[in-house]
mmCIF file of C-alpha atoms and ligand atoms in Angstrom:
data_model
loop_
_atom_site.group_PDB
_atom_site.id
_atom_site.type_symbol
_atom_site.label_atom_id
_atom_site.label_comp_id
_atom_site.label_asym_id
_atom_site.label_seq_id
_atom_site.Cartn_x
_atom_site.Cartn_y
_atom_site.Cartn_z
ATOM 1 C CA MET T 141 -54.545 -117.246 104.736
ATOM 2 C CA PRO T 142 -56.436 -119.323 107.326
ATOM 3 C CA VAL T 143 -60.118 -119.967 106.623
ATOM 4 C CA ALA T 144 -61.992 -118.964 109.743
ATOM 5 C CA ASP T 145 -65.430 -120.532 109.922
ATOM 6 C CA HIS T 146 -67.371 -118.945 112.782
ATOM 7 C CA SER T 147 -70.558 -121.012 112.258
ATOM 8 C CA HIS T 148 -70.123 -122.910 115.522
ATOM 9 C CA ARG T 149 -69.893 -119.762 117.676
ATOM 10 C CA SER T 150 -72.886 -118.307 119.512
ATOM 11 C CA LEU T 151 -74.218 -114.848 118.641
ATOM 12 C CA ARG T 152 -73.337 -113.683 122.139
ATOM 13 C CA ASP T 153 -69.721 -114.734 121.614
ATOM 14 C CA LEU T 154 -69.480 -113.282 118.095
ATOM 15 C CA ILE T 155 -70.575 -109.800 119.159
ATOM 16 C CA ARG T 156 -68.289 -109.669 122.217
ATOM 17 C CA LEU T 157 -65.153 -107.513 122.114
ATOM 18 C CA ASP T 158 -63.565 -108.915 125.284
ATOM 19 C CA ALA T 159 -59.784 -108.407 125.322
ATOM 20 C CA ARG T 160 -59.948 -106.074 122.294
ATOM 21 C CA ARG T 161 -58.541 -102.568 122.442
ATOM 22 C CA ALA T 162 -60.356 -99.821 120.518
ATOM 23 C CA ALA T 163 -58.923 -96.397 119.612
ATOM 24 C CA ILE T 164 -61.455 -93.791 118.472
ATOM 25 C CA THR T 165 -60.536 -90.390 117.056
ATOM 26 C CA GLY T 166 -62.892 -87.542 117.914
ATOM 27 C CA GLY T 167 -64.274 -89.837 120.606
ATOM 28 C CA ALA T 168 -65.041 -87.284 123.306
ATOM 29 C CA GLN T 169 -68.640 -86.715 122.165
ATOM 30 C CA GLY T 170 -71.249 -87.489 119.515
ATOM 31 C CA ILE T 171 -70.977 -90.546 117.292
ATOM 32 C CA GLY T 172 -67.432 -91.415 118.431
ATOM 33 C CA LEU T 173 -68.490 -91.484 122.063
ATOM 34 C CA ALA T 174 -71.609 -93.547 121.313
ATOM 35 C CA MET T 175 -69.401 -96.106 119.547
ATOM 36 C CA ALA T 176 -66.988 -96.132 122.478
ATOM 37 C CA ARG T 177 -69.800 -96.784 124.937
ATOM 38 C CA ARG T 178 -71.254 -99.717 122.923
ATOM 39 C CA PHE T 179 -67.753 -101.174 122.431
ATOM 40 C CA ALA T 180 -67.102 -100.850 126.166
ATOM 41 C CA GLU T 181 -70.413 -102.574 126.900
ATOM 42 C CA ALA T 182 -69.208 -105.386 124.625
ATOM 43 C CA GLY T 183 -66.046 -105.665 126.733
ATOM 44 C CA ALA T 184 -63.415 -103.617 124.872
ATOM 45 C CA ALA T 185 -60.844 -101.329 126.479
ATOM 46 C CA ILE T 186 -61.222 -97.833 125.046
ATOM 47 C CA ALA T 187 -58.981 -94.934 124.035
ATOM 48 C CA LEU T 188 -60.666 -91.656 123.134
ATOM 49 C CA GLY T 189 -58.404 -89.321 121.155
ATOM 50 C CA ASP T 190 -59.713 -85.779 120.830
ATOM 51 C CA LEU T 191 -58.775 -82.137 120.456
ATOM 52 C CA ASN T 192 -60.970 -81.538 123.497
ATOM 53 C CA GLU T 193 -58.696 -83.160 126.055
ATOM 54 C CA ALA T 194 -60.830 -82.361 129.103
ATOM 55 C CA LEU T 195 -64.016 -83.791 127.551
ATOM 56 C CA ALA T 196 -62.152 -86.908 126.362
ATOM 57 C CA ALA T 197 -60.878 -87.499 129.914
ATOM 58 C CA GLN T 198 -64.376 -86.991 131.358
ATOM 59 C CA SER T 199 -65.995 -89.304 128.793
ATOM 60 C CA ALA T 200 -63.346 -91.971 129.449
ATOM 61 C CA SER T 201 -63.930 -91.784 133.180
ATOM 62 C CA ASP T 202 -67.719 -92.119 132.606
ATOM 63 C CA ILE T 203 -67.055 -95.239 130.513
ATOM 64 C CA GLU T 204 -64.887 -96.799 133.244
ATOM 65 C CA ARG T 205 -67.593 -96.099 135.825
ATOM 66 C CA ASP T 206 -70.477 -97.377 133.645
ATOM 67 C CA PHE T 207 -68.900 -100.475 132.066
ATOM 68 C CA GLY T 208 -65.962 -101.480 134.294
ATOM 69 C CA VAL T 209 -63.448 -101.543 131.403
ATOM 70 C CA LYS T 210 -60.236 -99.550 131.100
ATOM 71 C CA ALA T 211 -60.755 -96.268 129.239
ATOM 72 C CA ILE T 212 -58.404 -93.379 128.628
ATOM 73 C CA GLY T 213 -58.763 -89.910 127.126
ATOM 74 C CA VAL T 214 -55.767 -88.759 125.084
ATOM 75 C CA PRO T 215 -55.106 -85.334 123.512
ATOM 76 C CA LEU T 216 -55.091 -85.700 119.731
ATOM 77 C CA ASP T 217 -55.081 -83.518 116.648
ATOM 78 C CA VAL T 218 -55.684 -85.802 113.647
ATOM 79 C CA ARG T 219 -54.176 -83.173 111.292
ATOM 80 C CA ASN T 220 -50.781 -83.607 112.887
ATOM 81 C CA ALA T 221 -48.734 -86.741 112.116
ATOM 82 C CA ALA T 222 -46.682 -86.500 115.334
ATOM 83 C CA SER T 223 -49.859 -86.177 117.405
ATOM 84 C CA VAL T 224 -51.389 -89.236 115.698
ATOM 85 C CA THR T 225 -48.212 -91.256 116.296
ATOM 86 C CA ARG T 226 -48.191 -90.207 119.922
ATOM 87 C CA PHE T 227 -51.836 -91.295 120.252
ATOM 88 C CA GLY T 228 -50.913 -94.696 118.800
ATOM 89 C CA GLN T 229 -47.983 -94.997 121.211
ATOM 90 C CA VAL T 230 -50.049 -94.058 124.268
ATOM 91 C CA VAL T 231 -52.813 -96.501 123.330
ATOM 92 C CA GLU T 232 -50.368 -99.332 122.726
ATOM 93 C CA THR T 233 -48.447 -98.677 125.946
ATOM 94 C CA THR T 234 -51.512 -98.169 128.139
ATOM 95 C CA LEU T 235 -53.888 -100.753 126.688
ATOM 96 C CA GLY T 236 -51.287 -103.261 125.463
ATOM 97 C CA GLY T 237 -52.138 -103.076 121.746
ATOM 98 C CA ILE T 238 -54.707 -101.895 119.212
ATOM 99 C CA ASP T 239 -57.320 -104.216 117.655
ATOM 100 C CA ILE T 240 -59.853 -101.644 116.456
ATOM 101 C CA TRP T 241 -59.161 -98.117 115.178
ATOM 102 C CA ILE T 242 -61.977 -95.754 114.203
ATOM 103 C CA ASN T 243 -61.280 -92.671 112.096
ATOM 104 C CA ASN T 244 -64.233 -90.616 113.254
ATOM 105 C CA ALA T 245 -63.007 -87.037 113.838
ATOM 106 C CA ALA T 246 -64.322 -84.601 111.238
ATOM 107 C CA ILE T 247 -65.864 -81.167 110.873
ATOM 108 C CA TYR T 248 -68.744 -80.045 108.666
ATOM 109 C CA PRO T 249 -68.987 -76.267 108.215
ATOM 110 C CA VAL T 250 -71.540 -75.008 105.685
ATOM 111 C CA ARG T 251 -70.340 -72.617 102.966
ATOM 112 C CA LEU T 252 -71.237 -72.003 99.336
ATOM 113 C CA LEU T 253 -68.413 -72.657 96.869
ATOM 114 C CA VAL T 254 -68.252 -69.031 95.741
ATOM 115 C CA ASP T 255 -67.725 -67.884 99.336
ATOM 116 C CA MET T 256 -65.252 -70.581 100.348
ATOM 117 C CA SER T 257 -61.727 -69.551 101.347
ATOM 118 C CA GLU T 258 -58.705 -71.746 100.665
ATOM 119 C CA ASP T 259 -58.157 -71.860 104.425
ATOM 120 C CA GLU T 260 -61.583 -73.381 105.054
ATOM 121 C CA TRP T 261 -61.101 -75.872 102.200
ATOM 122 C CA ASP T 262 -57.714 -76.880 103.662
ATOM 123 C CA LEU T 263 -59.046 -77.182 107.210
ATOM 124 C CA VAL T 264 -61.888 -79.508 106.223
ATOM 125 C CA SER T 265 -59.567 -81.511 103.998
ATOM 126 C CA ASP T 266 -56.857 -81.748 106.670
ATOM 127 C CA ILE T 267 -59.163 -83.007 109.422
ATOM 128 C CA ASN T 268 -61.565 -85.169 107.412
ATOM 129 C CA LEU T 269 -59.235 -86.706 104.812
ATOM 130 C CA ARG T 270 -55.601 -86.244 105.857
ATOM 131 C CA GLY T 271 -56.673 -87.125 109.412
ATOM 132 C CA CYS T 272 -58.260 -90.338 108.133
ATOM 133 C CA PHE T 273 -55.108 -91.227 106.169
ATOM 134 C CA LEU T 274 -52.805 -90.482 109.133
ATOM 135 C CA GLY T 275 -55.014 -92.470 111.502
ATOM 136 C CA ALA T 276 -55.317 -95.453 109.183
ATOM 137 C CA ARG T 277 -51.570 -95.484 108.510
ATOM 138 C CA GLU T 278 -50.813 -95.365 112.233
ATOM 139 C CA ALA T 279 -53.280 -98.164 112.926
ATOM 140 C CA ALA T 280 -52.008 -100.332 110.068
ATOM 141 C CA ARG T 281 -48.357 -99.917 111.084
ATOM 142 C CA ARG T 282 -49.189 -101.124 114.580
ATOM 143 C CA MET T 283 -51.613 -103.870 113.496
ATOM 144 C CA VAL T 284 -49.537 -105.548 110.782
ATOM 145 C CA GLY T 285 -47.944 -108.601 112.370
ATOM 146 C CA ALA T 286 -49.916 -108.226 115.599
ATOM 147 C CA ALA T 287 -53.137 -109.031 113.715
ATOM 148 C CA ALA T 288 -51.889 -112.423 112.527
ATOM 149 C CA GLN T 289 -53.859 -114.339 115.173
ATOM 150 C CA THR T 290 -57.037 -112.286 115.527
ATOM 151 C CA THR T 291 -58.626 -109.981 112.978
ATOM 152 C CA ALA T 292 -57.986 -106.287 113.411
ATOM 153 C CA VAL T 293 -60.425 -103.683 112.111
ATOM 154 C CA ILE T 294 -60.111 -100.127 110.834
ATOM 155 C CA LEU T 295 -63.457 -98.353 110.525
ATOM 156 C CA ASN T 296 -63.713 -95.041 108.684
ATOM 157 C CA VAL T 297 -66.669 -92.755 109.284
ATOM 158 C CA SER T 298 -67.913 -91.429 105.953
ATOM 159 C CA SER T 299 -71.459 -90.145 105.376
ATOM 160 C CA VAL T 300 -74.316 -90.299 102.889
ATOM 161 C CA SER T 301 -72.418 -87.219 101.651
ATOM 162 C CA GLY T 302 -69.780 -89.710 100.508
ATOM 163 C CA PHE T 303 -72.248 -90.823 97.825
ATOM 164 C CA ARG T 304 -74.215 -87.714 96.857
ATOM 165 C CA GLY T 305 -73.702 -83.982 96.581
ATOM 166 C CA ARG T 306 -75.069 -81.372 98.933
ATOM 167 C CA LYS T 307 -75.311 -77.605 98.511
ATOM 168 C CA GLY T 308 -73.002 -75.743 100.874
ATOM 169 C CA SER T 309 -70.801 -78.769 101.455
ATOM 170 C CA THR T 310 -68.434 -79.113 98.486
ATOM 171 C CA HIS T 311 -65.427 -79.504 100.775
ATOM 172 C CA TYR T 312 -67.177 -81.917 103.152
ATOM 173 C CA THR T 313 -68.690 -84.091 100.413
ATOM 174 C CA ALA T 314 -65.354 -84.240 98.589
ATOM 175 C CA THR T 315 -63.616 -85.557 101.713
ATOM 176 C CA LYS T 316 -66.358 -88.065 102.479
ATOM 177 C CA HIS T 317 -66.277 -89.413 98.894
ATOM 178 C CA ALA T 318 -62.499 -89.732 99.249
ATOM 179 C CA VAL T 319 -62.861 -91.696 102.491
ATOM 180 C CA ILE T 320 -64.769 -94.352 100.516
ATOM 181 C CA GLY T 321 -61.881 -94.689 98.053
ATOM 182 C CA LEU T 322 -59.381 -94.790 100.882
ATOM 183 C CA THR T 323 -61.404 -97.555 102.546
ATOM 184 C CA ARG T 324 -61.548 -99.688 99.398
ATOM 185 C CA SER T 325 -57.833 -99.398 98.584
ATOM 186 C CA MET T 326 -56.722 -99.936 102.170
ATOM 187 C CA ALA T 327 -58.933 -103.015 102.384
ATOM 188 C CA LEU T 328 -57.073 -104.534 99.422
ATOM 189 C CA GLU T 329 -53.634 -103.717 100.835
ATOM 190 C CA LEU T 330 -54.378 -104.874 104.375
ATOM 191 C CA ALA T 331 -56.453 -108.022 103.739
ATOM 192 C CA PRO T 332 -53.336 -110.240 103.528
ATOM 193 C CA HIS T 333 -52.445 -109.013 107.035
ATOM 194 C CA ASN T 334 -55.825 -110.065 108.428
ATOM 195 C CA ILE T 335 -56.891 -106.443 108.859
ATOM 196 C CA ARG T 336 -60.435 -105.610 107.756
ATOM 197 C CA VAL T 337 -61.241 -102.059 106.645
ATOM 198 C CA LEU T 338 -64.830 -100.832 106.495
ATOM 199 C CA ALA T 339 -66.666 -97.527 106.232
ATOM 200 C CA ILE T 340 -69.936 -96.422 107.752
ATOM 201 C CA ALA T 341 -72.195 -93.838 106.109
ATOM 202 C CA PRO T 342 -74.770 -92.194 108.374
ATOM 203 C CA THR T 343 -77.514 -89.779 107.423
ATOM 204 C CA LEU T 344 -77.988 -86.692 109.592
ATOM 205 C CA VAL T 345 -77.304 -87.588 113.240
ATOM 206 C CA SER T 346 -78.313 -85.449 116.179
ATOM 207 C CA THR T 347 -74.931 -84.788 117.832
ATOM 208 C CA PRO T 348 -73.391 -81.883 119.786
ATOM 209 C CA GLY T 349 -71.514 -80.894 116.607
ATOM 210 C CA ILE T 350 -74.706 -80.697 114.535
ATOM 211 C CA ILE T 351 -76.576 -78.804 117.246
ATOM 212 C CA GLU T 352 -73.683 -76.328 117.531
ATOM 213 C CA ARG T 353 -73.518 -75.935 113.740
ATOM 214 C CA ARG T 354 -77.243 -75.238 113.485
ATOM 215 C CA ALA T 355 -76.686 -72.008 115.410
ATOM 216 C CA THR T 356 -74.406 -70.807 112.567
ATOM 217 C CA LEU T 357 -76.961 -71.468 109.794
ATOM 218 C CA SER T 358 -79.475 -69.007 108.410
ATOM 219 C CA PRO T 359 -82.974 -69.541 109.899
ATOM 220 C CA GLU T 360 -84.214 -70.975 106.539
ATOM 221 C CA VAL T 361 -81.381 -73.516 106.251
ATOM 222 C CA ALA T 362 -81.653 -74.428 109.948
ATOM 223 C CA ALA T 363 -85.403 -75.033 109.536
ATOM 224 C CA LEU T 364 -84.719 -77.148 106.445
ATOM 225 C CA GLU T 365 -82.197 -79.238 108.387
ATOM 226 C CA GLU T 366 -84.623 -79.697 111.278
ATOM 227 C CA SER T 367 -87.251 -81.063 108.888
ATOM 228 C CA VAL T 368 -84.901 -83.584 107.199
ATOM 229 C CA GLY T 369 -86.160 -86.489 109.303
ATOM 230 C CA THR T 370 -89.779 -86.197 108.232
ATOM 231 C CA ASN T 371 -88.739 -86.624 104.582
ATOM 232 C CA LEU T 372 -86.691 -89.770 105.202
ATOM 233 C CA PRO T 373 -88.298 -93.153 104.499
ATOM 234 C CA LEU T 374 -88.085 -94.251 108.156
ATOM 235 C CA GLY T 375 -89.365 -90.849 109.276
ATOM 236 C CA ARG T 376 -86.500 -89.751 111.498
ATOM 237 C CA ILE T 377 -82.857 -88.779 111.488
ATOM 238 C CA ALA T 378 -80.362 -90.821 113.518
ATOM 239 C CA VAL T 379 -79.259 -90.623 117.111
ATOM 240 C CA PRO T 380 -75.584 -91.488 117.745
ATOM 241 C CA ASP T 381 -76.429 -94.942 119.093
ATOM 242 C CA ASP T 382 -78.018 -95.920 115.732
ATOM 243 C CA VAL T 383 -74.565 -95.541 114.196
ATOM 244 C CA ALA T 384 -72.788 -97.097 117.174
ATOM 245 C CA ARG T 385 -74.739 -100.369 116.935
ATOM 246 C CA ALA T 386 -73.803 -100.749 113.256
ATOM 247 C CA ALA T 387 -70.186 -99.911 114.120
ATOM 248 C CA LEU T 388 -70.192 -102.646 116.759
ATOM 249 C CA PHE T 389 -71.360 -105.117 114.126
ATOM 250 C CA CYS T 390 -68.546 -104.009 111.775
ATOM 251 C CA ALA T 391 -65.865 -104.235 114.476
ATOM 252 C CA SER T 392 -66.987 -107.603 115.827
ATOM 253 C CA ASP T 393 -66.519 -111.082 114.397
ATOM 254 C CA MET T 394 -70.152 -110.850 113.204
ATOM 255 C CA ALA T 395 -68.646 -109.095 110.157
ATOM 256 C CA ALA T 396 -65.717 -111.508 109.789
ATOM 257 C CA LEU T 397 -65.945 -111.747 105.981
ATOM 258 C CA MET T 398 -66.575 -108.071 105.330
ATOM 259 C CA THR T 399 -63.901 -105.684 104.129
ATOM 260 C CA GLY T 400 -63.765 -102.744 101.724
ATOM 261 C CA SER T 401 -67.479 -102.075 101.916
ATOM 262 C CA THR T 402 -69.623 -99.322 103.397
ATOM 263 C CA ILE T 403 -72.592 -99.776 105.704
ATOM 264 C CA PHE T 404 -75.339 -97.169 105.374
ATOM 265 C CA VAL T 405 -77.181 -96.076 108.510
ATOM 266 C CA ASP T 406 -79.364 -93.634 106.657
ATOM 267 C CA SER T 407 -83.044 -94.067 107.500
ATOM 268 C CA GLY T 408 -83.493 -95.124 103.851
ATOM 269 C CA ALA T 409 -82.050 -91.854 102.460
ATOM 270 C CA THR T 410 -80.084 -93.518 99.656
ATOM 271 C CA ALA T 411 -82.697 -96.129 98.801
ATOM 272 C CA SER T 412 -84.104 -93.988 96.004
HETATM 273 N N1 NAD N 732 -73.667 -85.761 112.810
HETATM 274 C C1 NAD N 732 -74.026 -86.026 111.558
HETATM 275 O O1 NAD N 732 -75.097 -85.627 111.059
HETATM 276 C C2 NAD N 732 -73.124 -86.881 110.710
HETATM 277 C C3 NAD N 732 -73.656 -87.459 109.539
HETATM 278 C C4 NAD N 732 -72.822 -88.238 108.751
HETATM 279 C C5 NAD N 732 -71.509 -88.442 109.126
HETATM 280 N N2 NAD N 732 -71.036 -87.858 110.273
HETATM 281 C C6 NAD N 732 -69.647 -88.080 110.618
HETATM 282 O O2 NAD N 732 -69.577 -88.640 111.919
HETATM 283 C C7 NAD N 732 -68.356 -88.250 112.548
HETATM 284 C C8 NAD N 732 -68.612 -87.666 113.911
HETATM 285 O O3 NAD N 732 -69.508 -86.580 113.781
HETATM 286 P P1 NAD N 732 -70.257 -85.945 115.054
HETATM 287 O O4 NAD N 732 -71.493 -85.320 114.534
HETATM 288 O O5 NAD N 732 -70.327 -86.935 116.150
HETATM 289 O O6 NAD N 732 -69.232 -84.761 115.440
HETATM 290 P P2 NAD N 732 -69.090 -83.874 116.752
HETATM 291 O O7 NAD N 732 -68.679 -82.521 116.278
HETATM 292 O O8 NAD N 732 -70.268 -83.967 117.655
HETATM 293 O O9 NAD N 732 -67.836 -84.568 117.460
HETATM 294 C C9 NAD N 732 -66.605 -84.606 116.792
HETATM 295 C C10 NAD N 732 -65.470 -84.727 117.776
HETATM 296 O O10 NAD N 732 -64.256 -84.650 117.002
HETATM 297 C C11 NAD N 732 -63.339 -83.815 117.678
HETATM 298 N N3 NAD N 732 -62.383 -83.230 116.722
HETATM 299 C C12 NAD N 732 -62.589 -82.231 115.834
HETATM 300 N N4 NAD N 732 -61.455 -81.950 115.178
HETATM 301 C C13 NAD N 732 -60.517 -82.801 115.645
HETATM 302 C C14 NAD N 732 -59.145 -82.986 115.354
HETATM 303 N N5 NAD N 732 -58.490 -82.205 114.475
HETATM 304 N N6 NAD N 732 -58.461 -83.958 116.007
HETATM 305 C C15 NAD N 732 -59.100 -84.723 116.945
HETATM 306 N N7 NAD N 732 -60.396 -84.568 117.283
HETATM 307 C C16 NAD N 732 -61.094 -83.614 116.633
HETATM 308 C C17 NAD N 732 -64.200 -82.765 118.364
HETATM 309 O O11 NAD N 732 -63.517 -82.160 119.464
HETATM 310 C C18 NAD N 732 -65.408 -83.599 118.813
HETATM 311 O O12 NAD N 732 -65.223 -84.145 120.104
HETATM 312 C C19 NAD N 732 -67.681 -87.297 111.546
HETATM 313 O O13 NAD N 732 -66.776 -88.051 110.751
HETATM 314 C C20 NAD N 732 -68.833 -86.815 110.698
HETATM 315 O O14 NAD N 732 -68.427 -86.381 109.415
HETATM 316 C C21 NAD N 732 -71.805 -87.086 111.073
#
């Protein structure tokens, strides 16, 4: 494997994503969209895959207008292997290849174990874990060989719930723990192909999904969630761009020697 020493390159050059093509699942809104916008600002062409086709198309058109890069919105259901393959095909055909793939789509319903149906368990597992596997496999199949010259990156979105338990989230925490294992094993398999695999673990982030979910919680649990930030060491929860800036670092050559690890963006939540 070639030894790439980046010491001579400027910071400005190392963080740039010019000529890279980034595919982001669940990219129509929230954290996925924030990542897409920072990547576009850094020069990357963008593909947003999402169940919400209309919002993905709108977000892609906003990115083209704001950053002058190519951006497309593509219908995608990460649970479905054929849909994931089609997403990969559309991205490759339209953008000319895939250098960065982010497995970001996930759901996070709240339910106590004793009340949880098999259907809800399966749904969370299918989107958050199977979807991550299908996405990573699709990315790896297209990157192997193509990534010989430049490093390709797969970034999996886990959570602080990938490292600790949380009441009402047995299904979610199980999938986010599993994403860490997936990341580590994939990193080992794909390193010889010059593909880096990383995970990112945010604390609570104020996103459309979280705001929508809050309406389904009991007033006590909703109030508890709203007060989370004040109990965190840095005194606030995250906004999507906090996660996006760390993702940009992971995807860029700034992180050239990093693979298999997880970056926390957690306001200090896991420090104690
Ligand atoms: N928001 C948080 O507090 C938080 C904290 C830690 C980790 N995360 C993780 O960050 C990621 C993004 O979360 P968010 O809060 O931005 O979510 P969000 O609900 O705001 O956005 C998620 C997007 O994924 C799409 N999506 C859902 N199911 C899909 C499917 N089957 N196929 C394709 N797209 C699908 C939705 O349409 C939506 O556009 C998730 O992996 C989540 O687990 C979020």
